[in-house]
Coordinates of C-alpha atoms and ligand atoms in Angstrom, one line a residue:
X442 CA -27.7 -0.5 37.4
X443 CA -27.5 2.1 34.9
X444 CA -30.5 1.7 32.7
X445 CA -28.7 2.8 29.6
X446 CA -26.2 0.3 29.7
X447 CA -29.1 -2.5 29.1
X448 CA -29.2 -1.4 25.5
X449 CA -25.8 0.2 24.9
X450 CA -23.6 -0.8 22.1
X451 CA -20.3 0.7 22.1
X452 CA -17.8 2.1 19.5
X453 CA -14.1 2.3 20.4
X454 CA -12.3 5.4 18.8
X455 CA -8.6 5.8 18.8
X456 CA -8.6 9.6 18.4
X457 CA -5.5 9.8 16.4
X458 CA -6.8 7.6 13.6
X459 CA -10.5 8.2 13.2
X460 CA -11.1 11.5 11.3
X461 CA -8.8 14.4 10.7
X462 CA -10.9 18.0 10.5
X463 CA -7.8 20.3 10.0
X464 CA -5.6 18.8 7.7
X465 CA -2.8 18.0 10.1
X466 CA -2.6 14.3 9.4
X467 CA -4.0 13.3 12.7
X468 CA -7.5 12.7 13.9
X469 CA -9.2 15.4 16.4
X470 CA -12.4 16.0 18.3
X471 CA -13.9 17.9 15.4
X472 CA -13.5 15.0 13.2
X473 CA -15.2 12.6 15.9
X474 CA -17.9 15.3 16.0
X475 CA -18.2 15.3 12.2
X476 CA -18.5 11.3 12.3
X477 CA -21.2 11.0 15.1
X478 CA -24.0 10.8 12.6
X479 CA -22.3 7.9 11.0
X480 CA -21.7 6.1 14.3
X481 CA -25.4 6.5 14.8
X482 CA -26.4 5.5 11.7
X483 CA -24.4 2.1 12.3
X484 CA -26.4 2.0 15.5
X485 CA -24.0 2.6 18.3
X486 CA -25.1 4.5 21.1
X487 CA -22.0 4.9 23.3
X488 CA -18.4 5.8 22.7
X489 CA -15.2 4.9 24.2
X490 CA -12.4 7.4 23.4
X491 CA -8.8 6.4 24.2
X492 CA -6.8 8.9 26.4
X493 CA -7.2 12.1 24.7
X494 CA -5.1 14.2 27.3
X495 CA -2.0 16.1 27.4
X496 CA 0.8 13.7 26.9
X497 CA 4.4 13.2 25.5
X498 CA 2.6 10.3 23.7
X499 CA 5.4 7.5 24.5
X500 CA 2.3 5.3 24.8
X501 CA -0.2 6.8 22.7
X502 CA -1.4 8.8 25.4
X503 CA -1.6 6.3 28.3
X504 CA 1.2 8.5 29.6
X505 CA -0.7 11.4 30.9
X506 CA 1.2 14.8 31.6
X507 CA -2.1 16.4 32.6
X508 CA -5.3 14.8 33.5
X509 CA -7.4 18.0 33.2
X510 CA -6.4 19.1 29.8
X511 CA -6.9 17.8 26.5
X512 CA -3.8 17.1 24.1
X513 CA -3.7 20.2 21.8
X514 CA -3.4 17.9 18.8
X515 CA -7.2 16.9 19.2
X516 CA -8.6 20.2 20.4
X517 CA -9.2 22.3 23.4
X518 CA -11.2 21.2 26.7
X519 CA -14.1 23.3 25.2
X520 CA -14.2 21.1 21.9
X521 CA -14.2 18.0 23.9
X522 CA -17.1 19.5 26.0
X523 CA -18.7 20.3 22.5
X524 CA -18.2 16.8 21.7
X525 CA -20.1 15.4 24.7
X526 CA -23.0 17.9 23.9
X527 CA -23.1 16.9 20.3
X528 CA -23.0 13.2 21.2
X529 CA -25.7 13.5 23.8
X530 CA -27.7 15.3 21.0
X531 CA -27.9 12.1 19.1
X532 CA -28.2 9.8 21.9
X533 CA -24.7 8.8 22.2
X534 CA -22.9 8.5 25.6
X535 CA -19.2 9.3 25.9
X536 CA -16.8 7.4 28.0
X537 CA -13.1 8.9 28.5
X538 CA -10.1 6.7 29.2
X539 CA -9.0 6.9 32.8
X540 CA -5.3 6.0 33.5
X541 CA -5.1 5.7 37.3
X542 CA -2.3 3.5 37.8
X543 CA 0.7 5.7 36.5
X544 CA 1.4 8.9 34.9
X545 CA 4.0 10.2 32.4
X546 CA 7.2 10.6 34.0
X547 CA 6.8 14.4 32.8
X548 CA 3.6 14.8 35.0
X549 CA 4.3 17.7 37.7
X550 CA 3.3 15.2 40.4
X551 CA 6.2 12.9 39.4
X552 CA 8.5 15.7 38.8
X553 CA 7.8 17.0 42.4
X554 CA 8.3 13.5 43.7
X555 CA 11.7 13.4 41.9
X556 CA 13.2 16.1 44.2
X557 CA 15.3 15.4 47.1
X558 CA 13.6 17.7 49.4
X559 CA 10.5 16.2 50.9
X560 CA 7.2 17.8 49.6
X561 CA 3.5 17.3 48.9
X562 CA 4.1 14.6 46.2
X563 CA 6.9 12.6 47.8
X564 CA 4.6 10.0 48.6
X565 CA 2.4 10.0 45.4
X566 CA 4.7 7.5 43.5
X567 CA 6.3 4.4 44.8
X568 CA 9.8 4.7 45.9
X569 CA 12.2 2.9 47.9
X570 CA 14.4 5.1 50.5
X571 CA 17.7 3.9 49.1
X572 CA 19.3 4.6 45.7
X573 CA 20.6 1.1 46.0
X574 CA 17.6 -0.7 46.8
X575 CA 15.3 -2.0 44.3
X576 CA 11.8 -3.3 44.1
X577 CA 12.0 -7.2 44.1
X578 CA 9.7 -8.6 41.4
X579 CA 8.6 -5.2 40.0
X580 CA 10.2 -3.2 37.4
X581 CA 12.0 0.0 38.8
X582 CA 14.2 2.7 38.0
X583 CA 17.2 3.9 39.9
X584 CA 20.0 6.3 39.4
X585 CA 18.3 8.9 37.1
X586 CA 17.0 11.3 39.6
X587 CA 17.9 13.7 42.6
X588 CA 16.0 11.9 45.1
X589 CA 17.9 8.8 46.7
X590 CA 15.7 6.0 45.8
X591 CA 14.3 3.7 43.2
X592 CA 11.0 4.4 41.6
X593 CA 8.6 1.7 40.5
X594 CA 7.1 1.6 36.9
X595 CA 3.5 0.2 36.0
X596 CA 4.3 -0.3 32.4
X597 CA 6.9 1.3 30.1
X598 CA 9.9 3.1 31.4
X599 CA 8.0 6.6 30.8
X600 CA 5.0 5.2 33.3
X601 CA 5.9 5.7 36.9
X602 CA 3.4 3.8 39.2
X603 CA 1.1 5.9 41.4
X604 CA 1.1 4.8 45.1
X605 CA -2.0 3.2 46.2
X606 CA -0.2 1.4 49.1
X607 CA 0.9 -2.3 49.2
X608 CA -1.2 -5.4 50.3
X609 CA 1.3 -6.3 52.7
X610 CA 3.7 -3.4 53.5
X611 CA 6.7 -5.4 54.6
X612 CA 9.4 -2.3 54.0
X613 CA 9.4 0.8 55.7
X614 CA 9.0 2.8 52.2
X615 CA 6.0 0.5 51.6
X616 CA 2.8 2.5 52.3
X617 CA -0.4 0.7 53.7
X618 CA -3.6 1.1 51.6
X619 CA -5.2 3.5 54.1
X620 CA -2.1 5.4 54.8
X621 CA -2.6 9.2 54.2
X622 CA -0.3 9.3 51.1
X623 CA -2.3 6.3 49.5
X624 CA -5.7 8.1 50.3
X625 CA -4.3 11.3 48.8
X626 CA -3.6 9.6 45.5
X627 CA -7.0 8.1 45.3
X628 CA -8.6 11.3 46.2
X629 CA -6.6 13.0 43.4
X630 CA -7.9 10.4 41.1
X631 CA -11.5 11.0 42.1
X632 CA -10.8 14.6 41.8
X633 CA -10.0 14.0 37.9
X634 CA -13.0 11.8 37.5
X635 CA -15.3 14.5 38.9
X636 CA -13.7 17.2 36.8
X637 CA -14.7 15.4 33.5
X638 CA -18.0 14.1 34.8
X639 CA -18.9 17.6 35.8
X640 CA -18.3 18.7 32.3
X641 CA -20.6 15.9 30.8
X642 CA -18.7 12.8 30.3
X643 CA -20.7 9.7 31.0
X644 CA -17.7 7.7 33.0
X645 CA -14.8 6.1 32.4
X646 CA -12.9 2.9 30.7
X647 CA -10.4 2.1 33.4
X648 CA -6.9 1.3 32.3
X649 CA -5.3 -1.4 34.2
X650 CA -7.9 -1.2 37.0
X651 CA -6.5 -4.1 38.7
X652 CA -2.9 -2.7 39.3
X653 CA -3.6 -0.1 41.9
X654 CA -2.4 -1.7 45.3
X655 CA 0.8 -3.5 44.9
X656 CA 1.2 -7.1 45.9
X657 CA -2.6 -7.3 46.9
X658 CA -4.0 -10.5 48.1
X659 CA -5.5 -13.1 45.7
X660 CA -8.8 -11.6 45.4
X661 CA -7.3 -8.2 45.1
X662 CA -9.5 -7.0 47.8
X663 CA -7.3 -3.9 48.6
X664 CA -7.8 -2.7 45.2
X665 CA -11.4 -3.6 44.8
X666 CA -12.1 -1.5 48.1
X667 CA -10.8 1.6 46.3
X668 CA -13.1 1.3 43.3
X669 CA -16.0 0.5 45.6
X670 CA -15.3 3.6 47.3
X671 CA -15.2 5.3 43.8
X672 CA -18.3 3.7 42.9
X673 CA -20.2 5.1 45.8
X674 CA -19.1 8.6 44.7
X675 CA -20.6 7.8 41.6
X676 CA -23.8 6.3 42.8
X677 CA -24.4 9.3 45.0
X678 CA -23.2 12.2 42.7
X679 CA -23.1 10.9 39.1
X680 CA -25.9 8.2 39.1
X681 CA -26.0 7.8 35.6
X682 CA -22.2 7.7 35.0
X683 CA -20.7 4.1 34.3
X684 CA -17.3 2.6 34.6
X685 CA -15.8 -0.3 32.4
X686 CA -12.6 -1.9 33.9
X687 CA -9.6 -3.3 32.0
X688 CA -9.3 -6.2 34.5
X689 CA -10.7 -9.4 32.8
X690 CA -11.9 -10.8 36.0
X691 CA -15.6 -9.9 36.4
X692 CA -15.9 -11.7 39.7
X693 CA -13.0 -9.2 41.1
X694 CA -14.1 -6.3 39.1
X695 CA -17.8 -6.2 39.0
X696 CA -18.7 -8.3 42.4
X697 CA -15.4 -7.0 44.3
X698 CA -14.7 -3.7 42.9
X699 CA -18.4 -2.6 41.8
X700 CA -17.5 -1.9 38.2
X701 CA -20.7 -1.8 35.8
X702 CA -18.9 -3.8 33.3
X703 CA -15.5 -5.7 33.0
X704 CA -13.7 -6.3 29.7
X705 CA -13.3 -10.0 28.6
X706 CA -9.7 -9.5 27.3
X707 CA -7.9 -11.3 24.5
X708 CA -5.6 -13.5 26.9
X709 CA -3.9 -16.5 25.4
X710 CA -5.9 -19.7 26.7
X711 CA -9.0 -18.0 28.0
X712 CA -12.4 -18.5 26.8
X713 CA -12.6 -15.2 24.6
X714 CA -9.5 -16.1 22.7
X715 CA -10.6 -19.3 21.6
X716 CA -13.3 -17.4 19.4
X717 CA -11.3 -15.4 17.0
X718 CA -7.5 -15.4 18.0
X719 CA -6.5 -19.1 18.9
X720 CA -4.0 -19.3 16.1
X721 CA -0.9 -19.3 18.4
X722 CA -1.0 -22.7 19.8
X723 CA 0.3 -25.7 18.0
X724 CA -1.3 -27.3 14.9
X725 CA -2.7 -24.0 13.2
X726 CA -5.8 -21.9 13.9
X727 CA -8.2 -23.5 16.3
X728 CA -10.4 -20.4 16.6
X729 CA -14.1 -21.3 16.8
X730 CA -15.1 -18.7 14.2
X731 CA -12.4 -20.0 11.8
X732 CA -14.3 -22.0 9.3
X733 CA -13.4 -26.0 9.6
X734 CA -10.7 -25.1 12.2
X735 CA -11.9 -27.8 14.6
X736 CA -12.6 -25.0 17.2
X737 CA -15.0 -25.9 19.8
X738 CA -17.5 -23.6 21.6
X739 CA -17.3 -25.7 24.6
X740 CA -13.7 -24.0 25.3
X741 CA -15.3 -20.6 25.2
X742 CA -18.3 -21.8 27.4
X743 CA -16.3 -23.3 30.0
X744 CA -14.4 -20.3 30.9
X745 CA -17.2 -17.8 30.1
X746 CA -20.4 -19.4 31.9
X747 CA -19.1 -19.5 35.5
X748 CA -18.0 -16.0 35.2
X749 CA -21.4 -15.0 33.5
X750 CA -23.5 -16.9 36.3
X751 CA -21.3 -15.3 39.0
X752 CA -21.8 -11.7 38.0
X753 CA -24.9 -11.5 36.0
X754 CA -26.7 -9.9 38.8
X755 CA -24.4 -7.1 39.4
X756 CA -22.8 -6.1 36.1
X757 CA -21.9 -7.0 32.6
X758 CA -19.2 -8.9 31.0
X759 CA -18.0 -6.6 28.1
X760 CA -16.7 -8.5 24.8
X761 CA -15.3 -6.5 21.8
X762 CA -14.5 -7.2 18.3
X763 CA -11.0 -5.9 19.0
X764 CA -9.2 -3.1 20.8
X765 CA -6.3 -0.9 20.0
X766 CA -4.0 -3.5 21.8
X767 CA -5.2 -6.6 20.0
X768 CA -4.7 -8.0 16.4
X769 CA -7.7 -7.1 14.2
X770 CA -10.0 -9.9 13.5
X771 CA -9.8 -9.4 9.9
X772 CA -6.1 -10.5 10.3
X773 CA -7.1 -14.1 10.1
X774 CA -11.1 -14.3 9.7
X775 CA -12.7 -13.8 6.2
X776 CA -15.6 -11.5 5.9
X777 CA -18.1 -14.5 6.0
X778 CA -16.4 -15.7 9.3
X779 CA -16.7 -12.3 10.9
X780 CA -20.3 -11.9 9.9
X781 CA -21.1 -14.8 12.2
X782 CA -18.5 -13.9 14.9
X783 CA -20.2 -10.4 15.1
X784 CA -23.6 -11.7 15.1
X785 CA -22.7 -14.1 18.0
X786 CA -21.2 -11.1 20.0
X787 CA -24.0 -8.9 19.4
X788 CA -26.7 -11.7 20.7
X789 CA -24.8 -12.3 23.9
X790 CA -25.7 -10.9 27.2
X791 CA -23.5 -8.0 28.5
X792 CA -22.3 -5.2 26.6
X793 CA -20.7 -5.2 23.2
X794 CA -17.9 -3.1 22.0
X795 CA -16.9 -2.5 18.1
X796 CA -13.6 -1.0 17.4
X797 CA -13.5 1.5 14.8
X798 CA -12.9 0.0 11.4
X799 CA -13.9 -3.7 12.5
X800 CA -17.2 -3.1 10.9
X801 CA -15.8 -2.8 7.5
X802 CA -12.9 -5.6 8.3
X803 CA -10.1 -3.1 8.1
X804 CA -6.9 -5.3 8.2
X805 CA -4.0 -5.6 10.6
X806 CA -1.2 -3.8 8.8
X807 CA 2.5 -4.5 8.8
X808 CA 3.4 -1.0 9.7
X809 CA 6.4 0.5 11.9
X810 CA 5.9 1.1 15.7
X811 CA 4.2 4.7 16.5
X812 CA 4.1 6.2 19.9
X813 CA 5.0 3.1 21.8
X814 CA 2.3 0.7 19.9
X815 CA 5.3 -1.7 18.6
X816 CA 3.2 -5.1 17.8
X817 CA -0.1 -3.4 18.4
X818 CA 0.5 -0.4 15.9
X819 CA -1.2 -2.5 13.0
X820 CA -4.4 -2.3 14.7
X821 CA -4.2 1.5 15.1
X822 CA -4.2 2.7 11.3
X823 CA -6.3 5.6 10.2
X824 CA -10.0 4.9 9.3
X825 CA -10.7 4.1 5.8
X826 CA -13.8 5.9 4.7
X827 CA -13.7 6.0 1.0
X828 CA -11.5 6.0 -1.9
X829 CA -10.4 9.8 -1.9
X830 CA -7.3 11.1 -0.7
X831 CA -5.9 9.3 2.4
X832 CA -9.0 7.1 2.1
X833 CA -11.0 10.4 3.3
X834 CA -9.1 10.3 6.6
X835 CA -7.4 13.4 6.0
X836 CA -6.3 16.2 3.5
X837 CA -2.7 16.4 4.6
X838 CA 0.1 15.1 2.4
X839 CA 0.4 11.2 2.6
X840 CA 3.6 11.7 4.2
X841 CA 2.1 13.6 7.1
X842 CA -0.6 10.9 7.9
X843 CA -0.4 9.4 11.5
X844 CA 0.0 6.0 10.2
X845 CA 0.3 4.5 6.8
X846 CA -2.9 2.9 5.4
X847 CA -3.8 -0.1 3.6
X848 CA -1.9 -0.1 0.2
X849 CA -3.9 -2.9 -1.4
X850 CA -6.3 -2.3 -4.3
X851 CA -9.1 -3.9 -2.3
X852 CA -8.7 -2.2 0.8
X853 CA -12.3 -2.0 2.8
X854 CA -13.7 1.5 2.9
X855 CA -16.9 2.5 4.7
X856 CA -18.6 3.8 1.3
X857 CA -17.9 0.4 -0.4
X858 CA -19.3 -1.4 2.6
X859 CA -22.5 0.7 3.0
X860 CA -23.0 0.3 -0.8
X861 CA -22.7 -3.7 -1.0
X862 CA -25.8 -4.9 0.7
X863 CA -24.3 -8.3 1.7
X864 CA -21.5 -6.5 3.5
X865 CA -20.2 -7.1 7.1
X866 CA -21.1 -3.5 7.6
X867 CA -24.9 -4.3 7.1
X868 CA -24.8 -7.6 9.2
X869 CA -23.4 -5.3 11.9
X870 CA -25.8 -2.6 11.5
X871 CA -28.9 -5.0 11.0
X872 CA -27.7 -7.0 14.3
X873 CA -27.4 -3.7 16.5
X874 CA -30.8 -2.7 15.3
X875 CA -32.4 -6.1 16.3
X876 CA -30.7 -6.1 19.6
X877 CA -32.1 -2.6 20.2
X878 CA -35.7 -3.6 19.4
X879 CA -35.5 -7.0 21.2
X880 CA -35.3 -7.0 24.8
X881 CA -34.4 -10.5 25.1
X882 CA -31.6 -10.0 23.2
X883 CA -30.2 -6.9 25.3
X884 CA -27.4 -7.0 28.0
X885 CA -29.8 -8.4 31.0
X886 CA -31.7 -10.9 28.9
X887 CA -31.3 -14.6 30.1
X888 CA -28.9 -17.2 28.3
X889 CA -29.4 -20.9 28.1
X890 CA -27.2 -23.4 26.2
X891 CA -29.4 -25.7 24.2
X892 CA -26.7 -27.6 22.1
X893 CA -23.0 -27.4 22.0
X894 CA -20.1 -29.8 21.1
X895 CA -21.0 -30.4 17.4
X896 CA -22.4 -27.8 15.0
X897 CA -24.8 -26.2 15.0
X898 CA -24.1 -24.4 18.5
X899 CA -27.7 -23.4 19.7
X900 CA -28.7 -21.1 22.6
X901 CA -31.7 -19.2 23.9
X902 CA -31.9 -15.6 25.0
X903 CA -35.4 -15.6 26.6
X904 CA -37.9 -16.0 23.6
X905 CA -35.1 -15.9 21.0
X906 CA -33.4 -19.1 19.9
X907 CA -29.9 -18.5 18.3
X908 CA -28.0 -21.0 16.0
X909 CA -24.5 -20.9 14.4
X910 CA -22.9 -22.9 12.0
X911 CA -19.5 -21.8 11.5
X912 CA -18.5 -24.9 9.5
X913 CA -18.3 -25.3 5.7
X914 CA -20.8 -28.1 5.8
X915 CA -24.6 -28.3 5.9
X916 CA -25.8 -29.4 9.2
X917 CA -28.9 -30.0 10.7
X918 CA -30.4 -30.8 14.1
X919 CA -33.7 -31.9 15.9
X920 CA -34.7 -29.7 18.7
X921 CA -38.4 -29.7 20.2
X922 CA -37.7 -25.8 21.1
X923 CA -37.7 -25.1 17.1
X924 CA -41.2 -25.9 16.6
X925 CA -43.5 -23.1 16.0
X926 CA -40.6 -20.8 15.8
X927 CA -40.2 -17.8 13.0
X928 CA -37.1 -16.6 11.5
X929 CA -36.1 -13.2 12.9
X930 CA -32.8 -13.0 11.1
X931 CA -30.4 -15.0 9.1
X932 CA -27.1 -15.1 7.5
X933 CA -27.0 -17.7 4.6
X934 CA -29.9 -20.2 4.2
X935 CA -31.4 -21.8 7.2
X936 CA -34.6 -23.9 6.9
X937 CA -37.0 -25.2 9.6
X938 CA -39.3 -28.0 9.5
X939 CA -41.2 -29.0 12.5
X940 CA -38.5 -29.4 14.9
X941 CA -35.7 -29.8 12.6
X942 CA -33.5 -27.2 11.6
X943 CA -31.0 -27.5 8.5
X944 CA -28.1 -24.7 8.2
X945 CA -26.2 -24.3 5.1
X946 CA -22.4 -23.5 5.4
X947 CA -21.4 -20.6 7.8
X948 CA -25.0 -19.7 8.6
X949 CA -26.6 -18.1 11.6
X950 CA -30.1 -17.8 12.5
X951 CA -32.4 -16.0 15.1
X952 CA -35.5 -17.7 15.4
X953 CA -38.4 -16.3 17.8
X954 CA -41.6 -18.2 19.4
Ligands
LIG2101 C1 -3.5 -1.0 28.6 C2 -3.9 0.0 27.5 O1 -4.9 -0.5 26.8 C3 -2.5 0.0 26.7 O2 -2.8 0.5 25.4 C4 -1.4 0.5 27.5 O3 -0.2 0.5 26.8 C5 -1.3 0.0 28.8 N1 -2.6 -0.2 29.4 C6 -0.4 0.8 29.7 O4 -1.5 2.2 30.2

């Protein structure tokens, strides 16, 4: 296990929208470098940067045209390497975003594979061998290229699927996972990873990590085997580098694939979704952190605990405040509700991720789609640093800004949030600091549920006792474990008498023996 992950708190940066250092209206590497001290001040010690490689940006950079070259709008390879160095000097690790499942349809590998004459890249993507034969149960395109076949898509129409083979190759054109062409794809991806790790990056967030082998078995064992092979390369040649998967099945990703961390994604109906974003089911918002929503922490626990128990010795479940695909939590939760929510996320086992701007409760904005963002675009608007021009994000004309910013007079900004002592920003910073100081609160510490069902919800992390009352009522509870504890941290008033704890509305407390 990578030692540094035990204390890691990540900050996700959507590079388009973080900080524009050269007045062209879009964020860049020098902009990130300029804000590293801010990130460290908040307490984060690791970054995940969304894809920053050469791309036609049909899907915000998840359509890579050249894996080894940065997108000019962010800067050069040398600038990115300088970013690694500057981050390391401040004790910050940097994960890049690896997109192994597909490329842009403008990638030279794909252009070569589209040719009628067989060549080195004919087997790099998934093609049928007849223009009139499609791919059942999968999206594909036919009739657009010289090659007589249909090619499979992995996501949008501009993202052809790379060929890692099929679980059961039932057609002549389906490769086996151990075929030379499938192995060549995997080796090409390892070469990309080596390229960036050799330059100083600390690993990767892996896009759609479960999507490699098509029609894989129920355990995704062929796909997992590819990742185990990659993990072996990392263990032997890059022992400090780490991988976090976009898989949302930690048993498959961590135990099977050897990922160090797996994201717990916001999927309607899963445990994570019940915490902040359960507002799509009938009868209103049932999110646990929505005050008086009737939300029940047991819905989270029933899904989370078995996954945690099954994987805790091998890796970490990564929970986030939000990501670039998910509605910002401030869309439905108030600042007080968010305080409890982040305090909870930052006191759980595993590795927490904070999405840029969530520390100041940036809102989900109603904006026009940009670069394939569609419904996700509202979570990708430029950071609001202060009340200067374009909220301090850029000096360009407002019309040139990557996406519009929050027009409301009370739009949150970093300067305001830092100035206001009772802000969400301070709770986030305090909780990160506490986590850094207190081993029991870190990624590996134990977790034991002490009271659920009715508020407060109480759990133990080693010698720490954590209690939450997201309701609008004062609640109390008798628990023998409370006796002789001291308050380490609280949000809103909590009082302890002997073995009884009384919690005012929307309060949170960490007690220590
Ligand atoms: C997941 C990424 O997070 C998302 O933004 C992207 O559109 C798809 N994968 C396709 O790469």
